[in-house]
Short mmCIF file of C-alpha atoms in Angstrom, two decimals:
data_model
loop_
_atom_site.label_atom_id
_atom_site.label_comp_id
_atom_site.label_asym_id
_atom_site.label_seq_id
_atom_site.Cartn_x
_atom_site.Cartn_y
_atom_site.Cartn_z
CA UNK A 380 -51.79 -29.80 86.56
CA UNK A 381 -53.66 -32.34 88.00
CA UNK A 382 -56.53 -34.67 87.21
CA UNK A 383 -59.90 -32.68 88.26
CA UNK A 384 -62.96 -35.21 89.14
CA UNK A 385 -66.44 -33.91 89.40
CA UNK A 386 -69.51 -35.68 90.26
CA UNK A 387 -72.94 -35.40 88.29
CA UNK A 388 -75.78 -34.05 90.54
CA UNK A 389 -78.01 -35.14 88.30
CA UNK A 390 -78.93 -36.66 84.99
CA UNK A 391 -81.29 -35.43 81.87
CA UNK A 392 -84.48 -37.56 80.46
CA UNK A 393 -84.42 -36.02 76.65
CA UNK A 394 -85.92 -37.60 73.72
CA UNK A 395 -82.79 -38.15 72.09
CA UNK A 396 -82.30 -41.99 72.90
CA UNK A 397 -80.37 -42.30 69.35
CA UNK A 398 -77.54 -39.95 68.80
CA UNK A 399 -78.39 -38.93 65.01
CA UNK A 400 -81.34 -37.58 65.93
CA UNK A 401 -80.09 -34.44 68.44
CA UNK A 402 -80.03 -30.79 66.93
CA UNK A 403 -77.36 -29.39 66.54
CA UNK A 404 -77.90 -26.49 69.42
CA UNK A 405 -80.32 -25.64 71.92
CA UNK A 406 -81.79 -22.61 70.17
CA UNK A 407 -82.26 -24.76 67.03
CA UNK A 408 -84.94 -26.85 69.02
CA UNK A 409 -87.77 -24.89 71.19
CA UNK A 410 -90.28 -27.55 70.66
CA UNK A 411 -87.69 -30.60 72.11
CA UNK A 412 -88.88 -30.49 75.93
CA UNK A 413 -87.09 -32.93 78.91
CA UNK A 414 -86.53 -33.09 82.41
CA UNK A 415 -83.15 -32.66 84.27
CA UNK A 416 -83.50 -34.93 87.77
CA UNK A 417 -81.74 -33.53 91.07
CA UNK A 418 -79.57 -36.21 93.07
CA UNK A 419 -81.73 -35.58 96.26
CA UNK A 420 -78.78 -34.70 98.27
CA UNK A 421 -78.58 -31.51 95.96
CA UNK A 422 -82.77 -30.84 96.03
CA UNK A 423 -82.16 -27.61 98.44
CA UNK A 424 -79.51 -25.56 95.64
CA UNK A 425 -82.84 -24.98 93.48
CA UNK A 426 -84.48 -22.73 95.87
CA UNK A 427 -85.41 -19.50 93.89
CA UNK A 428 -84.50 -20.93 90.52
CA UNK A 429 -88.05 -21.50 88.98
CA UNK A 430 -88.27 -17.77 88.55
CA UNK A 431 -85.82 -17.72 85.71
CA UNK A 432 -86.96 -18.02 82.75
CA UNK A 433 -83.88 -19.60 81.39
CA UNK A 434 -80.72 -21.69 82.97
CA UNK A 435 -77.32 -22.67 81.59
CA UNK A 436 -76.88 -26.55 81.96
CA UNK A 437 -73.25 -27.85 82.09
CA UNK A 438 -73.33 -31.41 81.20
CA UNK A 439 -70.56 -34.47 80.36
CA UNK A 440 -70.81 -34.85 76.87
CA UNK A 441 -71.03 -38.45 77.75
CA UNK A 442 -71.33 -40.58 74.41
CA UNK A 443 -67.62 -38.88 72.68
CA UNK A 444 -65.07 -41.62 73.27
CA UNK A 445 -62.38 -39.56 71.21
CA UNK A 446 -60.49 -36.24 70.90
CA UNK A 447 -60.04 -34.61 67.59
CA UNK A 448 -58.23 -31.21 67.98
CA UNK A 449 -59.06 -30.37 64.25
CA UNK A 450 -62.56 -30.86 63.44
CA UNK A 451 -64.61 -30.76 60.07
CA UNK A 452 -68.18 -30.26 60.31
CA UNK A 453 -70.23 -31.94 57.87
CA UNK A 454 -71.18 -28.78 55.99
CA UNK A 455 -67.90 -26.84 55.98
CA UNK A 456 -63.98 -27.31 56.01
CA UNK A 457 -61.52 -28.51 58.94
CA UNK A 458 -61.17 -26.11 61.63
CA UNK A 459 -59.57 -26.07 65.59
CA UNK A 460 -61.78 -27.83 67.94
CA UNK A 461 -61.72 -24.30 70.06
CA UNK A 462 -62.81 -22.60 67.66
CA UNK A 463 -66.06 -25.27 67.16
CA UNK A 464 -69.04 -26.52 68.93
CA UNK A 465 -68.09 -29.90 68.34
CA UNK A 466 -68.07 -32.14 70.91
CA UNK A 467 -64.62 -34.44 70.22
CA UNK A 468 -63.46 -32.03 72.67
CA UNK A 469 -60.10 -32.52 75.13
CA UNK A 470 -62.64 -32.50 77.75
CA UNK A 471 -65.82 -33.05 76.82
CA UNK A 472 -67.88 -30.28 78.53
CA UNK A 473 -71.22 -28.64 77.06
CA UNK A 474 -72.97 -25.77 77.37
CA UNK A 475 -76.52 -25.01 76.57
CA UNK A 476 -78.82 -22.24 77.70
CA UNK A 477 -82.22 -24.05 78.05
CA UNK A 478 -85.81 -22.76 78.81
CA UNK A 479 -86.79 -23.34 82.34
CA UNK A 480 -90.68 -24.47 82.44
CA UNK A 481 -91.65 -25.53 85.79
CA UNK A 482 -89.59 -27.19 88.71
CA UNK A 483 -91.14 -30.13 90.99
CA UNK A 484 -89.53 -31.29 93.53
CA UNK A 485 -86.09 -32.32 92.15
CA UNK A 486 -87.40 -32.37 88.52
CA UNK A 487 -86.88 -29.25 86.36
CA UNK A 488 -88.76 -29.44 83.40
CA UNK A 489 -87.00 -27.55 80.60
CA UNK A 490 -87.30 -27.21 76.06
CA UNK A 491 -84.95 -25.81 73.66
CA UNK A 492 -82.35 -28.94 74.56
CA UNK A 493 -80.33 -30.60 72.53
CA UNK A 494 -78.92 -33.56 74.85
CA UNK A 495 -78.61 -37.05 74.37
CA UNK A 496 -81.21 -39.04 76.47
CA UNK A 497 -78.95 -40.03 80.29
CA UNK A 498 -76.80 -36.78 79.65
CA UNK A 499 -74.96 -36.51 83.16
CA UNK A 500 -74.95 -32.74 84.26
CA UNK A 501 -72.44 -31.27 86.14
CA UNK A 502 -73.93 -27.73 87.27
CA UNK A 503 -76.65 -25.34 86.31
CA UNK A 504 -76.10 -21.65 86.61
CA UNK A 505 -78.89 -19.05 86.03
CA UNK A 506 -78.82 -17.30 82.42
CA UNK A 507 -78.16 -13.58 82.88
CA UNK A 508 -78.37 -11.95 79.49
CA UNK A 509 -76.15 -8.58 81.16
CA UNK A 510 -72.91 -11.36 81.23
CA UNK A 511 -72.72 -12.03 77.22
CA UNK A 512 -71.39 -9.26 75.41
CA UNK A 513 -73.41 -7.52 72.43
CA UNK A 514 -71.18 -5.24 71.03
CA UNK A 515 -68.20 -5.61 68.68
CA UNK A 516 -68.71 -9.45 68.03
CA UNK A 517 -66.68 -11.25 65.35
CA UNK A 518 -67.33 -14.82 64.82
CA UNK A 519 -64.73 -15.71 62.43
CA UNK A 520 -64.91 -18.97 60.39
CA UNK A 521 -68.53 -19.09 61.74
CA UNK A 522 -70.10 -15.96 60.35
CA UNK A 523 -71.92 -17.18 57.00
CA UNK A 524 -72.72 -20.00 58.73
CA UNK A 525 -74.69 -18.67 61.58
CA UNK A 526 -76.80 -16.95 58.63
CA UNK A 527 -77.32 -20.48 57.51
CA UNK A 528 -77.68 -21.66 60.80
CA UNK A 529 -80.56 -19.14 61.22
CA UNK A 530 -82.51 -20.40 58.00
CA UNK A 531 -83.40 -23.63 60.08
CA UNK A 532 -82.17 -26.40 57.64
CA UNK A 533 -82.15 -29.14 58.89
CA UNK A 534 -79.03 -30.82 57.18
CA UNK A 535 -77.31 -28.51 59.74
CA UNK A 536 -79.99 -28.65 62.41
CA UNK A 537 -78.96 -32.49 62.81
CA UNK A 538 -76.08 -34.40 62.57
CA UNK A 539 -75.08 -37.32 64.59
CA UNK A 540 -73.20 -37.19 67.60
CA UNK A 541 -70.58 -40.04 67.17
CA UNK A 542 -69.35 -40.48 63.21
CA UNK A 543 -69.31 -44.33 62.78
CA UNK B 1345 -73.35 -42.17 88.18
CA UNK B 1346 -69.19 -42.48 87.76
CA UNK B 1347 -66.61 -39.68 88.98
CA UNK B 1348 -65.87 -37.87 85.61
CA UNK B 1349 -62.60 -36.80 85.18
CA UNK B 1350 -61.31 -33.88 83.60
CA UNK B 1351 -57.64 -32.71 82.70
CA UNK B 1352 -56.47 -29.23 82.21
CA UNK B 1353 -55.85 -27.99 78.75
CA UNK B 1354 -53.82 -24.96 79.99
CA UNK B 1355 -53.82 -22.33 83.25
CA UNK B 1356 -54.84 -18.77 82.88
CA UNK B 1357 -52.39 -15.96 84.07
CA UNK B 1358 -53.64 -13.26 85.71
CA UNK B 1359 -52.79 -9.81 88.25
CA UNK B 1360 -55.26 -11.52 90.85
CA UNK B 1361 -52.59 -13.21 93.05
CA UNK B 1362 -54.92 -12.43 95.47
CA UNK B 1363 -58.45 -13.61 95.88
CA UNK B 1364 -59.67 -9.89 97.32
CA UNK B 1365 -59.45 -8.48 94.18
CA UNK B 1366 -61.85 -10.75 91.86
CA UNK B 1367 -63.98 -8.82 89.83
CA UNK B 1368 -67.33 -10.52 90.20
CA UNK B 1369 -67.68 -10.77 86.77
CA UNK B 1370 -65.95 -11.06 83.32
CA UNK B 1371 -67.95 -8.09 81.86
CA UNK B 1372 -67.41 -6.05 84.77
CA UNK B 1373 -63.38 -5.63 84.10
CA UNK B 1374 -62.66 -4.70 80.72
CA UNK B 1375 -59.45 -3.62 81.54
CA UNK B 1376 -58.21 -6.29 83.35
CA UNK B 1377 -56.09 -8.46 80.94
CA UNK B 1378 -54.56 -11.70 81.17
CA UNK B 1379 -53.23 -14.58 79.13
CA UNK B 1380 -54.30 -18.29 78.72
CA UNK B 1381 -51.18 -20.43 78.31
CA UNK B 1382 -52.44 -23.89 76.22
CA UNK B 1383 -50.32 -27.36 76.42
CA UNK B 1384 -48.27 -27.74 74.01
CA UNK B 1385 -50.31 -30.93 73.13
CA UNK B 1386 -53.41 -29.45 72.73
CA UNK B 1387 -52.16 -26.48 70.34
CA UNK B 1388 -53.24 -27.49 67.08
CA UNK B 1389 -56.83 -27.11 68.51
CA UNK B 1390 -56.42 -23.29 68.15
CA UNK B 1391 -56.45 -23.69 64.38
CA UNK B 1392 -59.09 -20.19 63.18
CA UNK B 1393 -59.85 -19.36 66.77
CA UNK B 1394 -57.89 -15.62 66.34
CA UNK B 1395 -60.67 -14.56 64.57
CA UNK B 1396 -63.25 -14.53 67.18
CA UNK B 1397 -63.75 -11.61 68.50
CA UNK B 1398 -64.66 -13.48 72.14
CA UNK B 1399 -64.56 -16.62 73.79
CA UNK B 1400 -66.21 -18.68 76.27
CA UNK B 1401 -63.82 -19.76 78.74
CA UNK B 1402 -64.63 -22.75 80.80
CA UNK B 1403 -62.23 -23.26 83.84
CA UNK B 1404 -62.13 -25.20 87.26
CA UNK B 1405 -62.76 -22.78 90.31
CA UNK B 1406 -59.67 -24.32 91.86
CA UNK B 1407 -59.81 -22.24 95.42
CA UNK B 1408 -62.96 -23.42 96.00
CA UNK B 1409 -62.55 -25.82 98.92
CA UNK B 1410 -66.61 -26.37 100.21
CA UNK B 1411 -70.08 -26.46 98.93
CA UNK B 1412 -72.58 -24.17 100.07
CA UNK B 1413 -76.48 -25.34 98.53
CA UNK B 1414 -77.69 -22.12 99.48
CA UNK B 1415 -75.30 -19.19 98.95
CA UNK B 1416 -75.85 -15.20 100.79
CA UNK B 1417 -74.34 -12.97 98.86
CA UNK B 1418 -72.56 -9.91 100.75
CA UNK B 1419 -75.24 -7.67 99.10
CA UNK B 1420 -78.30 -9.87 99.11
CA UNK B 1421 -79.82 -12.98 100.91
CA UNK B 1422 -79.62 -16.76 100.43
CA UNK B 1423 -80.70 -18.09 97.75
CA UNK B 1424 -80.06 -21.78 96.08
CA UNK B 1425 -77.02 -21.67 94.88
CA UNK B 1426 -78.16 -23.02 91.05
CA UNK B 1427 -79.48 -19.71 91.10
CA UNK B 1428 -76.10 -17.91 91.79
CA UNK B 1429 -72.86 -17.20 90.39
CA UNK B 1430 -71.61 -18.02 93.76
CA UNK B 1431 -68.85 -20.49 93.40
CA UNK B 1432 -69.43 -22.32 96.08
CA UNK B 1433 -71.04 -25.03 94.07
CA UNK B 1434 -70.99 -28.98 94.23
CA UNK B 1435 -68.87 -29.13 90.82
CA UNK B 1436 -66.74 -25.42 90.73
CA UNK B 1437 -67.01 -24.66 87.59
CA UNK B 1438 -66.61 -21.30 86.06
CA UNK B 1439 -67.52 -19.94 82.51
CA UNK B 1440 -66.84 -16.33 81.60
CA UNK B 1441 -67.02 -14.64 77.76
CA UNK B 1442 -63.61 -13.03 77.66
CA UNK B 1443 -62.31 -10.62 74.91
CA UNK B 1444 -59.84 -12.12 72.95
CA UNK B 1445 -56.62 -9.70 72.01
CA UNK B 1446 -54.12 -12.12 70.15
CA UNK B 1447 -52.99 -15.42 69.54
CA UNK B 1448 -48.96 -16.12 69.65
CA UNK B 1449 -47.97 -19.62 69.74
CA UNK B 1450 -49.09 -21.38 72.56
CA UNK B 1451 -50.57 -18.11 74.65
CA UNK B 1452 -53.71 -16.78 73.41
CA UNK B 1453 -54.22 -12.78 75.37
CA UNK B 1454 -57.41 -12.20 76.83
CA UNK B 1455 -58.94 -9.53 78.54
CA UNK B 1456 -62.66 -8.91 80.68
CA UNK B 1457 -61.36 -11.36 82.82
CA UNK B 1458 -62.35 -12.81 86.45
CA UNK B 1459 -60.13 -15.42 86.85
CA UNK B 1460 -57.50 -15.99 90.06
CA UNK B 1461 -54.18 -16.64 88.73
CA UNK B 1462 -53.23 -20.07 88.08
CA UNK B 1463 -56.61 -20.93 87.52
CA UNK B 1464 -56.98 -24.02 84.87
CA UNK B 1465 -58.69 -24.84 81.98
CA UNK B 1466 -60.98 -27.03 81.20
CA UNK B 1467 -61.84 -25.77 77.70
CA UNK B 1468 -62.29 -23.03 75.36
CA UNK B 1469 -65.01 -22.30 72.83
CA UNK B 1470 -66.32 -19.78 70.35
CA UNK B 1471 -68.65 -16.88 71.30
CA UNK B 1472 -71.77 -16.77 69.14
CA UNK B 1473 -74.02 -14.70 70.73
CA UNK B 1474 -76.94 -16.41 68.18
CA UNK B 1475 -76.62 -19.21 70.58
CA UNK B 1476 -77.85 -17.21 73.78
CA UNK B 1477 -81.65 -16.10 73.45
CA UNK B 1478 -82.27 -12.86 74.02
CA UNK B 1479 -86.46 -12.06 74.47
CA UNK B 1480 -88.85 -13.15 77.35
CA UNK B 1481 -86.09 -13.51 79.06
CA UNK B 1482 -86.84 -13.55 83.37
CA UNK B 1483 -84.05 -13.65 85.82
CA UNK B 1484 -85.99 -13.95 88.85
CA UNK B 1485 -84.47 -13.11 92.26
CA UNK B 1486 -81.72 -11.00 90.11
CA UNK B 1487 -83.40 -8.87 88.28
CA UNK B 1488 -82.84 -5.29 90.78
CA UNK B 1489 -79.79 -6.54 91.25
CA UNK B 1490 -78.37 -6.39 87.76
CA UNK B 1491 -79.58 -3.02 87.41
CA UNK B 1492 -77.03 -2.12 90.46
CA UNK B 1493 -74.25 -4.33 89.11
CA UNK B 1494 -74.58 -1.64 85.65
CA UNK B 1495 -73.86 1.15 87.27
CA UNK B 1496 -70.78 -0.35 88.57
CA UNK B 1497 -70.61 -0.22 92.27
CA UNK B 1498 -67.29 -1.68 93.69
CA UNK B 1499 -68.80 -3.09 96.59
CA UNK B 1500 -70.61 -5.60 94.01
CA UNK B 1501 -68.09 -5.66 91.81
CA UNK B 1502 -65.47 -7.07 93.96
CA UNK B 1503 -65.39 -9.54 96.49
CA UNK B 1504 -63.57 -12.37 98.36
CA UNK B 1505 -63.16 -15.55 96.46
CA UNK B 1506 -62.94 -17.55 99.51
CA UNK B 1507 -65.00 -16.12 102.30
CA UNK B 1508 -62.69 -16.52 105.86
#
């Protein structure tokens, strides 16, 4: 298994120019708006795109510098990395579905983000609610949490990035 | 804007030696079932994940050998391919929510699965559907087209991986 290279086609403007202050997910923070900016040379894949209301941005989860495979949150015990959102991840891919507001020219305006500020993305796929299943969903470890989650705190809205 | 490089945490085994018979999408195949074999290095990670019920697989679309920035689907016309699940895409990389059957060792078994065999890994994480929003929710050039994919046609179901 070889070493895979990809190359960003673009790069996200978010308010989140110091790590400890990005939420935790992207559904945690509909009022946090940014703008995702094409590489030119990839301008002509967003034709048709701005009728969505929502897109899934894959992006380099570029400030991690380790790898923990266990990981302890700050508000619960240690658990897999696999089985976390964390981002001390072997590689250090994330996912968020983000609401699409208006594209111009290679600048797609989007909110509900929760991105450090010069996030490199690596591809953005339209959200299609039909692809997630509904039914029979067990969460494990997570389940009480998500109820907490849900409550808005913000102890567990926010949490830095990098632990120092 | 550097390279980024990425290295496989495992490859996926599955019956599609051949790229004809790709479902189109994870949810489309429940009974297709397959298994994820993880490094060795990288099993401690799985710590609590065999209690999720699903997981969101994210994998290099390793066939992929071009970029296409507008894609035609056999069943539809071009459109940017941001706004596709075509592969074709500048940085081929796949995500699908597969059902998760068991964990043994270093092989977790999964099934609703889309993958060509041999496909690798870039990294697993949990399913939490609280993370995908679910109202107002607009998927533009799609949105007929989903309605045909549920009622399960084969001639949108499957299709070459690689067109010749």
């Amino acid at each position: 298994m070889d070493t895979i290279e990809f190359k960003p086609i673009g790069i996200i403007h978010t308010p989140f120019t110091k790590d400890s202050e990005i939420p935790r997910q992207a559904v945690s923070a509909p009022e946090i708006s940014g703008t995702i900016e094409i590489k030119e040379e990839y301008v002509d894949g967003l034709l048709d795109l701005k009728k969505f209301s929502h897109i899934v941005v894959v992006f380099h989860l570029h400030l991690v510098t380790f790898t923990e495979l266990i990981s302890c949150p700050p508000w619960d015990d240690k658990h897999g990395i696999f089985s976390t959102c964390s981002p001390y991840r072997p590689n250090p891919i994330g996912i968020s579905v983000v609401k699409l507001n208006k594209i111009a020219g290679n600048k797609i305006h989007i909110s509900c983000i929760d991105m450090a500020d010069g996030t490199p993305v690596l591809d953005i796929k339209p959200y299609i609610p039909d692809l997630y299943p509904q039914e029979n969903i067990k969460v494990g470890w997570l389940n009480n949490k998500i109820a907490l989650m849900n409550k808005g705190k913000s102890k567990i809205l926010f949490e830095p990035l990098i632990d120092n």
